[in-house]
């Protein structure tokens, strides 16, 4: 039997905290609630949770600072962090993702969306790249195979040619399916002597990748105002 999964909910609005706790416990995750950012850091260090649900506006330390401190320490940096944010706060979301948060959910949220995001974050714990030893990224039930060593891409059994930049960009997104990457994170990951990427050219490359992937192109989701995400469960 595997140990019971645990989550730490850091949220000062008790109605929201209770709602998140209720839905986590329904799927067997033991949830602890605190309304204090400082307390959350203490609790996370005492007993490493499988998930941290983090509100950004807290009475003491703000959520971004909590996230920064968690990611600063080896013992807590692998805890998946999902931020709870107000709708329309793209700047906060971008800051949080760049601070190391794995995903976010905007309030008010539907339980279905919330749980899909939280489950995804817990599943990815400890396997940040989920790459086969061969260096092949197998996505969308094998319909998409990205061979990073050979620099080849197979889409529904057909070989597809991407430019170097397109290939690297697809790898950055496909490496961590389900997680949003901001444009700046993509630039930092892809940038190299052969590649100069700007905020604007990313969108052009993404359009080209989607076109080349054909029906699987919709797996690359635009996250409005934030960046892009590779969706393993896209209806493709
Ligand atoms: Ca709050």
PDB file of C-alpha atoms and ligand atoms in Angstrom:
ATOM      1  CA  UNK A   1       0.000   0.000   0.000  1.00  0.00           C
ATOM      2  CA  UNK A   2       1.278   3.459  -0.830  1.00  0.00           C
ATOM      3  CA  UNK A   3       1.308   6.175   1.790  1.00  0.00           C
ATOM      4  CA  UNK A   4      -1.616   8.543   1.862  1.00  0.00           C
ATOM      5  CA  UNK A   5      -0.958  11.649  -0.198  1.00  0.00           C
ATOM      6  CA  UNK A   6      -1.004  14.964   1.616  1.00  0.00           C
ATOM      7  CA  UNK A   7      -1.604  18.560   0.622  1.00  0.00           C
ATOM      8  CA  UNK A   8      -1.008  21.880   2.313  1.00  0.00           C
ATOM      9  CA  UNK A   9      -3.564  24.589   1.545  1.00  0.00           C
ATOM     10  CA  UNK A  10      -2.399  28.145   2.198  1.00  0.00           C
ATOM     11  CA  UNK A  11      -5.447  30.356   1.957  1.00  0.00           C
ATOM     12  CA  UNK A  12      -6.909  33.003   4.262  1.00  0.00           C
ATOM     13  CA  UNK A  13     -10.446  32.857   2.870  1.00  0.00           C
ATOM     14  CA  UNK A  14     -11.902  29.998   4.885  1.00  0.00           C
ATOM     15  CA  UNK A  15     -14.706  29.250   2.421  1.00  0.00           C
ATOM     16  CA  UNK A  16     -12.234  28.668  -0.384  1.00  0.00           C
ATOM     17  CA  UNK A  17      -9.854  26.722   1.865  1.00  0.00           C
ATOM     18  CA  UNK A  18     -12.713  24.459   2.973  1.00  0.00           C
ATOM     19  CA  UNK A  19     -13.821  23.887  -0.602  1.00  0.00           C
ATOM     20  CA  UNK A  20     -10.326  22.877  -1.771  1.00  0.00           C
ATOM     21  CA  UNK A  21      -9.895  20.661   1.309  1.00  0.00           C
ATOM     22  CA  UNK A  22     -13.276  18.991   0.684  1.00  0.00           C
ATOM     23  CA  UNK A  23     -12.436  18.121  -2.918  1.00  0.00           C
ATOM     24  CA  UNK A  24      -8.935  16.879  -2.067  1.00  0.00           C
ATOM     25  CA  UNK A  25     -10.207  14.670   0.732  1.00  0.00           C
ATOM     26  CA  UNK A  26     -12.826  13.205  -1.588  1.00  0.00           C
ATOM     27  CA  UNK A  27      -9.973  11.718  -3.636  1.00  0.00           C
ATOM     28  CA  UNK A  28      -8.157  10.524  -0.525  1.00  0.00           C
ATOM     29  CA  UNK A  29      -5.634  13.335  -0.087  1.00  0.00           C
ATOM     30  CA  UNK A  30      -5.132  14.437   3.521  1.00  0.00           C
ATOM     31  CA  UNK A  31      -5.281  18.239   3.548  1.00  0.00           C
ATOM     32  CA  UNK A  32      -4.000  20.716   6.126  1.00  0.00           C
ATOM     33  CA  UNK A  33      -5.079  24.363   5.999  1.00  0.00           C
ATOM     34  CA  UNK A  34      -3.216  27.435   7.166  1.00  0.00           C
ATOM     35  CA  UNK A  35      -3.946  31.097   6.510  1.00  0.00           C
ATOM     36  CA  UNK A  36      -0.379  32.206   7.219  1.00  0.00           C
ATOM     37  CA  UNK A  37       2.479  32.176   4.719  1.00  0.00           C
ATOM     38  CA  UNK A  38       5.055  31.917   7.514  1.00  0.00           C
ATOM     39  CA  UNK A  39       3.261  28.991   9.086  1.00  0.00           C
ATOM     40  CA  UNK A  40       3.026  27.324   5.672  1.00  0.00           C
ATOM     41  CA  UNK A  41       6.821  27.423   5.323  1.00  0.00           C
ATOM     42  CA  UNK A  42       7.236  25.845   8.767  1.00  0.00           C
ATOM     43  CA  UNK A  43       4.681  23.132   8.039  1.00  0.00           C
ATOM     44  CA  UNK A  44       6.150  22.344   4.610  1.00  0.00           C
ATOM     45  CA  UNK A  45       9.608  21.885   6.150  1.00  0.00           C
ATOM     46  CA  UNK A  46       8.347  19.713   9.012  1.00  0.00           C
ATOM     47  CA  UNK A  47       6.500  17.337   6.729  1.00  0.00           C
ATOM     48  CA  UNK A  48       6.937  17.579   2.965  1.00  0.00           C
ATOM     49  CA  UNK A  49       3.477  17.564   1.352  1.00  0.00           C
ATOM     50  CA  UNK A  50       2.732  16.085  -2.092  1.00  0.00           C
ATOM     51  CA  UNK A  51       1.111  19.342  -3.105  1.00  0.00           C
ATOM     52  CA  UNK A  52       0.938  22.948  -1.978  1.00  0.00           C
ATOM     53  CA  UNK A  53      -2.117  25.018  -2.918  1.00  0.00           C
ATOM     54  CA  UNK A  54      -1.112  28.634  -2.532  1.00  0.00           C
ATOM     55  CA  UNK A  55      -3.239  31.768  -2.413  1.00  0.00           C
ATOM     56  CA  UNK A  56      -1.276  34.857  -3.447  1.00  0.00           C
ATOM     57  CA  UNK A  57      -2.879  37.457  -1.165  1.00  0.00           C
ATOM     58  CA  UNK A  58      -2.123  36.379   2.395  1.00  0.00           C
ATOM     59  CA  UNK A  59      -2.189  38.402   5.606  1.00  0.00           C
ATOM     60  CA  UNK A  60       1.526  38.041   6.376  1.00  0.00           C
ATOM     61  CA  UNK A  61       3.987  36.828   3.712  1.00  0.00           C
ATOM     62  CA  UNK A  62       2.532  37.034   0.234  1.00  0.00           C
ATOM     63  CA  UNK A  63       2.216  33.888  -1.854  1.00  0.00           C
ATOM     64  CA  UNK A  64       4.992  34.828  -4.280  1.00  0.00           C
ATOM     65  CA  UNK A  65       7.422  35.146  -1.389  1.00  0.00           C
ATOM     66  CA  UNK A  66       6.284  31.797   0.053  1.00  0.00           C
ATOM     67  CA  UNK A  67       6.901  30.214  -3.343  1.00  0.00           C
ATOM     68  CA  UNK A  68      10.319  31.845  -3.676  1.00  0.00           C
ATOM     69  CA  UNK A  69      11.414  30.553  -0.252  1.00  0.00           C
ATOM     70  CA  UNK A  70      10.155  27.036  -0.967  1.00  0.00           C
ATOM     71  CA  UNK A  71      12.034  26.885  -4.259  1.00  0.00           C
ATOM     72  CA  UNK A  72      15.188  28.215  -2.587  1.00  0.00           C
ATOM     73  CA  UNK A  73      15.646  25.142  -0.374  1.00  0.00           C
ATOM     74  CA  UNK A  74      16.567  21.697  -1.638  1.00  0.00           C
ATOM     75  CA  UNK A  75      14.208  19.912   0.763  1.00  0.00           C
ATOM     76  CA  UNK A  76      11.138  21.887  -0.325  1.00  0.00           C
ATOM     77  CA  UNK A  77      11.887  22.867  -3.907  1.00  0.00           C
ATOM     78  CA  UNK A  78      10.283  19.793  -5.494  1.00  0.00           C
ATOM     79  CA  UNK A  79       6.915  20.313  -3.827  1.00  0.00           C
ATOM     80  CA  UNK A  80       4.433  21.012  -6.642  1.00  0.00           C
ATOM     81  CA  UNK A  81       2.900  24.451  -6.136  1.00  0.00           C
ATOM     82  CA  UNK A  82      -0.451  25.424  -7.626  1.00  0.00           C
ATOM     83  CA  UNK A  83      -1.374  29.089  -7.118  1.00  0.00           C
ATOM     84  CA  UNK A  84      -4.893  30.342  -6.540  1.00  0.00           C
ATOM     85  CA  UNK A  85      -5.276  33.742  -8.163  1.00  0.00           C
ATOM     86  CA  UNK A  86      -7.961  36.258  -8.954  1.00  0.00           C
ATOM     87  CA  UNK A  87      -9.168  36.311 -12.525  1.00  0.00           C
ATOM     88  CA  UNK A  88      -7.390  38.913 -14.615  1.00  0.00           C
ATOM     89  CA  UNK A  89      -4.177  38.993 -12.588  1.00  0.00           C
ATOM     90  CA  UNK A  90      -1.896  37.899 -15.428  1.00  0.00           C
ATOM     91  CA  UNK A  91       1.084  39.806 -14.040  1.00  0.00           C
ATOM     92  CA  UNK A  92       0.851  37.851 -10.760  1.00  0.00           C
ATOM     93  CA  UNK A  93       0.471  34.577 -12.608  1.00  0.00           C
ATOM     94  CA  UNK A  94       3.519  35.229 -14.774  1.00  0.00           C
ATOM     95  CA  UNK A  95       5.528  36.283 -11.695  1.00  0.00           C
ATOM     96  CA  UNK A  96       4.446  33.129  -9.835  1.00  0.00           C
ATOM     97  CA  UNK A  97       5.266  30.748 -12.680  1.00  0.00           C
ATOM     98  CA  UNK A  98       8.651  32.396 -13.082  1.00  0.00           C
ATOM     99  CA  UNK A  99       9.173  32.058  -9.336  1.00  0.00           C
ATOM    100  CA  UNK A 100       8.779  28.296  -9.776  1.00  0.00           C
ATOM    101  CA  UNK A 101       5.066  27.677  -9.257  1.00  0.00           C
ATOM    102  CA  UNK A 102       3.927  24.773 -11.406  1.00  0.00           C
ATOM    103  CA  UNK A 103       0.449  25.883 -12.290  1.00  0.00           C
ATOM    104  CA  UNK A 104      -2.410  28.132 -11.263  1.00  0.00           C
ATOM    105  CA  UNK A 105      -6.182  28.139 -10.978  1.00  0.00           C
ATOM    106  CA  UNK A 106      -8.190  31.355 -11.161  1.00  0.00           C
ATOM    107  CA  UNK A 107     -10.963  32.125  -8.696  1.00  0.00           C
ATOM    108  CA  UNK A 108     -13.832  31.483  -8.896  1.00  0.00           C
ATOM    109  CA  UNK A 109     -12.995  27.983 -10.105  1.00  0.00           C
ATOM    110  CA  UNK A 110     -15.034  24.957 -11.039  1.00  0.00           C
ATOM    111  CA  UNK A 111     -14.241  21.875  -8.926  1.00  0.00           C
ATOM    112  CA  UNK A 112     -13.589  19.933 -12.132  1.00  0.00           C
ATOM    113  CA  UNK A 113     -10.892  22.346 -13.345  1.00  0.00           C
ATOM    114  CA  UNK A 114      -9.416  22.676  -9.863  1.00  0.00           C
ATOM    115  CA  UNK A 115      -9.085  18.931  -9.374  1.00  0.00           C
ATOM    116  CA  UNK A 116      -7.698  18.319 -12.856  1.00  0.00           C
ATOM    117  CA  UNK A 117      -4.951  20.861 -12.188  1.00  0.00           C
ATOM    118  CA  UNK A 118      -4.185  19.565  -8.688  1.00  0.00           C
ATOM    119  CA  UNK A 119      -4.115  15.909  -9.797  1.00  0.00           C
ATOM    120  CA  UNK A 120      -1.811  16.797 -12.649  1.00  0.00           C
ATOM    121  CA  UNK A 121       0.557  18.665 -10.336  1.00  0.00           C
ATOM    122  CA  UNK A 122       0.707  15.767  -7.843  1.00  0.00           C
ATOM    123  CA  UNK A 123       1.300  13.244 -10.606  1.00  0.00           C
ATOM    124  CA  UNK A 124       4.279  15.198 -11.859  1.00  0.00           C
ATOM    125  CA  UNK A 125       5.971  15.315  -8.468  1.00  0.00           C
ATOM    126  CA  UNK A 126       9.501  14.062  -8.642  1.00  0.00           C
ATOM    127  CA  UNK A 127       9.389  13.521 -12.393  1.00  0.00           C
ATOM    128  CA  UNK A 128       9.966  16.974 -13.754  1.00  0.00           C
ATOM    129  CA  UNK A 129      10.827  15.779 -17.237  1.00  0.00           C
ATOM    130  CA  UNK A 130       9.126  12.358 -17.452  1.00  0.00           C
ATOM    131  CA  UNK A 131      11.512  11.422 -20.219  1.00  0.00           C
ATOM    132  CA  UNK A 132      12.306   7.865 -21.258  1.00  0.00           C
ATOM    133  CA  UNK A 133      15.937   6.796 -20.685  1.00  0.00           C
ATOM    134  CA  UNK A 134      16.373   6.734 -24.457  1.00  0.00           C
ATOM    135  CA  UNK A 135      15.759  10.484 -24.552  1.00  0.00           C
ATOM    136  CA  UNK A 136      12.506  10.043 -26.434  1.00  0.00           C
ATOM    137  CA  UNK A 137       9.530  12.051 -25.269  1.00  0.00           C
ATOM    138  CA  UNK A 138       6.418   9.968 -25.872  1.00  0.00           C
ATOM    139  CA  UNK A 139       3.282  12.092 -25.836  1.00  0.00           C
ATOM    140  CA  UNK A 140      -0.420  11.819 -26.666  1.00  0.00           C
ATOM    141  CA  UNK A 141      -0.458   8.018 -26.249  1.00  0.00           C
ATOM    142  CA  UNK A 142       2.526   7.632 -28.530  1.00  0.00           C
ATOM    143  CA  UNK A 143       1.040   9.556 -31.423  1.00  0.00           C
ATOM    144  CA  UNK A 144       3.757  12.142 -30.886  1.00  0.00           C
ATOM    145  CA  UNK A 145       7.351  10.913 -30.483  1.00  0.00           C
ATOM    146  CA  UNK A 146      10.082  13.461 -29.960  1.00  0.00           C
ATOM    147  CA  UNK A 147      13.578  12.009 -30.228  1.00  0.00           C
ATOM    148  CA  UNK A 148      15.787  14.630 -28.686  1.00  0.00           C
ATOM    149  CA  UNK A 149      19.068  12.882 -29.425  1.00  0.00           C
ATOM    150  CA  UNK A 150      18.319  12.354 -33.108  1.00  0.00           C
ATOM    151  CA  UNK A 151      16.355  15.572 -33.446  1.00  0.00           C
ATOM    152  CA  UNK A 152      13.472  13.830 -35.123  1.00  0.00           C
ATOM    153  CA  UNK A 153       9.764  14.055 -34.671  1.00  0.00           C
ATOM    154  CA  UNK A 154       7.120  11.488 -35.505  1.00  0.00           C
ATOM    155  CA  UNK A 155       3.497  12.530 -35.589  1.00  0.00           C
ATOM    156  CA  UNK A 156       0.878   9.742 -35.993  1.00  0.00           C
ATOM    157  CA  UNK A 157       3.571   7.530 -37.550  1.00  0.00           C
ATOM    158  CA  UNK A 158       4.689  10.176 -40.011  1.00  0.00           C
ATOM    159  CA  UNK A 159       8.029  11.918 -39.859  1.00  0.00           C
ATOM    160  CA  UNK A 160       7.716  15.713 -39.544  1.00  0.00           C
ATOM    161  CA  UNK A 161      10.469  18.264 -40.171  1.00  0.00           C
ATOM    162  CA  UNK A 162      10.738  21.182 -37.776  1.00  0.00           C
ATOM    163  CA  UNK A 163      13.330  23.955 -37.740  1.00  0.00           C
ATOM    164  CA  UNK A 164      15.828  23.803 -34.872  1.00  0.00           C
ATOM    165  CA  UNK A 165      14.014  26.578 -33.032  1.00  0.00           C
ATOM    166  CA  UNK A 166      10.611  24.959 -33.510  1.00  0.00           C
ATOM    167  CA  UNK A 167      11.998  21.626 -32.317  1.00  0.00           C
ATOM    168  CA  UNK A 168      13.536  23.110 -29.167  1.00  0.00           C
ATOM    169  CA  UNK A 169      10.414  25.084 -28.439  1.00  0.00           C
ATOM    170  CA  UNK A 170       8.229  21.988 -28.728  1.00  0.00           C
ATOM    171  CA  UNK A 171      10.622  20.103 -26.404  1.00  0.00           C
ATOM    172  CA  UNK A 172      10.387  22.822 -23.745  1.00  0.00           C
ATOM    173  CA  UNK A 173       6.604  22.529 -23.697  1.00  0.00           C
ATOM    174  CA  UNK A 174       6.311  18.750 -24.145  1.00  0.00           C
ATOM    175  CA  UNK A 175       8.888  18.055 -21.415  1.00  0.00           C
ATOM    176  CA  UNK A 176       6.441  19.181 -18.768  1.00  0.00           C
ATOM    177  CA  UNK A 177       2.963  18.442 -20.063  1.00  0.00           C
ATOM    178  CA  UNK A 178       0.168  20.242 -18.293  1.00  0.00           C
ATOM    179  CA  UNK A 179       2.384  23.009 -16.949  1.00  0.00           C
ATOM    180  CA  UNK A 180       2.278  26.557 -18.226  1.00  0.00           C
ATOM    181  CA  UNK A 181       5.509  28.047 -19.491  1.00  0.00           C
ATOM    182  CA  UNK A 182       5.728  31.821 -19.777  1.00  0.00           C
ATOM    183  CA  UNK A 183       7.244  33.374 -22.879  1.00  0.00           C
ATOM    184  CA  UNK A 184      10.312  34.437 -20.889  1.00  0.00           C
ATOM    185  CA  UNK A 185      10.807  30.888 -19.591  1.00  0.00           C
ATOM    186  CA  UNK A 186      10.590  29.551 -23.119  1.00  0.00           C
ATOM    187  CA  UNK A 187      13.118  32.118 -24.322  1.00  0.00           C
ATOM    188  CA  UNK A 188      15.506  31.257 -21.479  1.00  0.00           C
ATOM    189  CA  UNK A 189      15.220  27.522 -22.197  1.00  0.00           C
ATOM    190  CA  UNK A 190      15.542  27.715 -25.966  1.00  0.00           C
ATOM    191  CA  UNK A 191      17.986  30.559 -26.368  1.00  0.00           C
ATOM    192  CA  UNK A 192      21.333  29.488 -27.753  1.00  0.00           C
ATOM    193  CA  UNK A 193      23.952  30.566 -30.262  1.00  0.00           C
ATOM    194  CA  UNK A 194      21.809  29.319 -33.139  1.00  0.00           C
ATOM    195  CA  UNK A 195      18.586  30.718 -31.842  1.00  0.00           C
ATOM    196  CA  UNK A 196      17.478  34.207 -31.086  1.00  0.00           C
ATOM    197  CA  UNK A 197      13.968  34.293 -29.826  1.00  0.00           C
ATOM    198  CA  UNK A 198      11.834  37.257 -28.847  1.00  0.00           C
ATOM    199  CA  UNK A 199       8.407  37.479 -27.215  1.00  0.00           C
ATOM    200  CA  UNK A 200       6.813  38.143 -30.574  1.00  0.00           C
ATOM    201  CA  UNK A 201       8.610  35.500 -32.626  1.00  0.00           C
ATOM    202  CA  UNK A 202       7.521  32.769 -30.184  1.00  0.00           C
ATOM    203  CA  UNK A 203       3.939  33.186 -31.346  1.00  0.00           C
ATOM    204  CA  UNK A 204       5.038  32.857 -34.971  1.00  0.00           C
ATOM    205  CA  UNK A 205       6.983  29.655 -34.213  1.00  0.00           C
ATOM    206  CA  UNK A 206       4.064  28.205 -32.265  1.00  0.00           C
ATOM    207  CA  UNK A 207       1.735  28.829 -35.196  1.00  0.00           C
ATOM    208  CA  UNK A 208       4.191  27.033 -37.489  1.00  0.00           C
ATOM    209  CA  UNK A 209       4.544  24.064 -35.106  1.00  0.00           C
ATOM    210  CA  UNK A 210       0.777  23.717 -34.770  1.00  0.00           C
ATOM    211  CA  UNK A 211       0.377  23.732 -38.545  1.00  0.00           C
ATOM    212  CA  UNK A 212       3.056  21.060 -38.994  1.00  0.00           C
ATOM    213  CA  UNK A 213       1.548  18.861 -36.271  1.00  0.00           C
ATOM    214  CA  UNK A 214      -1.811  18.934 -38.045  1.00  0.00           C
ATOM    215  CA  UNK A 215      -4.585  17.507 -35.866  1.00  0.00           C
ATOM    216  CA  UNK A 216      -2.193  17.127 -32.908  1.00  0.00           C
ATOM    217  CA  UNK A 217      -1.382  20.850 -33.096  1.00  0.00           C
ATOM    218  CA  UNK A 218      -4.209  21.673 -30.700  1.00  0.00           C
ATOM    219  CA  UNK A 219      -2.226  19.958 -27.921  1.00  0.00           C
ATOM    220  CA  UNK A 220      -0.276  23.225 -27.712  1.00  0.00           C
ATOM    221  CA  UNK A 221      -2.625  25.428 -25.789  1.00  0.00           C
ATOM    222  CA  UNK A 222      -2.358  29.214 -25.606  1.00  0.00           C
ATOM    223  CA  UNK A 223      -2.761  30.412 -22.023  1.00  0.00           C
ATOM    224  CA  UNK A 224      -4.039  33.936 -22.517  1.00  0.00           C
ATOM    225  CA  UNK A 225      -1.807  36.624 -21.071  1.00  0.00           C
ATOM    226  CA  UNK A 226       0.572  34.030 -19.588  1.00  0.00           C
ATOM    227  CA  UNK A 227       2.189  31.737 -22.158  1.00  0.00           C
ATOM    228  CA  UNK A 228       1.752  28.228 -23.502  1.00  0.00           C
ATOM    229  CA  UNK A 229       1.043  24.757 -22.198  1.00  0.00           C
ATOM    230  CA  UNK A 230       1.349  21.258 -23.725  1.00  0.00           C
ATOM    231  CA  UNK A 231      -1.895  19.444 -23.028  1.00  0.00           C
ATOM    232  CA  UNK A 232      -1.728  15.650 -22.758  1.00  0.00           C
ATOM    233  CA  UNK A 233      -5.505  15.399 -22.513  1.00  0.00           C
ATOM    234  CA  UNK A 234      -6.308  17.718 -25.407  1.00  0.00           C
ATOM    235  CA  UNK A 235      -9.205  16.473 -27.540  1.00  0.00           C
ATOM    236  CA  UNK A 236      -7.052  15.615 -30.537  1.00  0.00           C
TER     237      UNK A 236
HETATM  238 CA1  LIG B   1      -6.325  35.783   0.136  1.00  0.00          CA
END
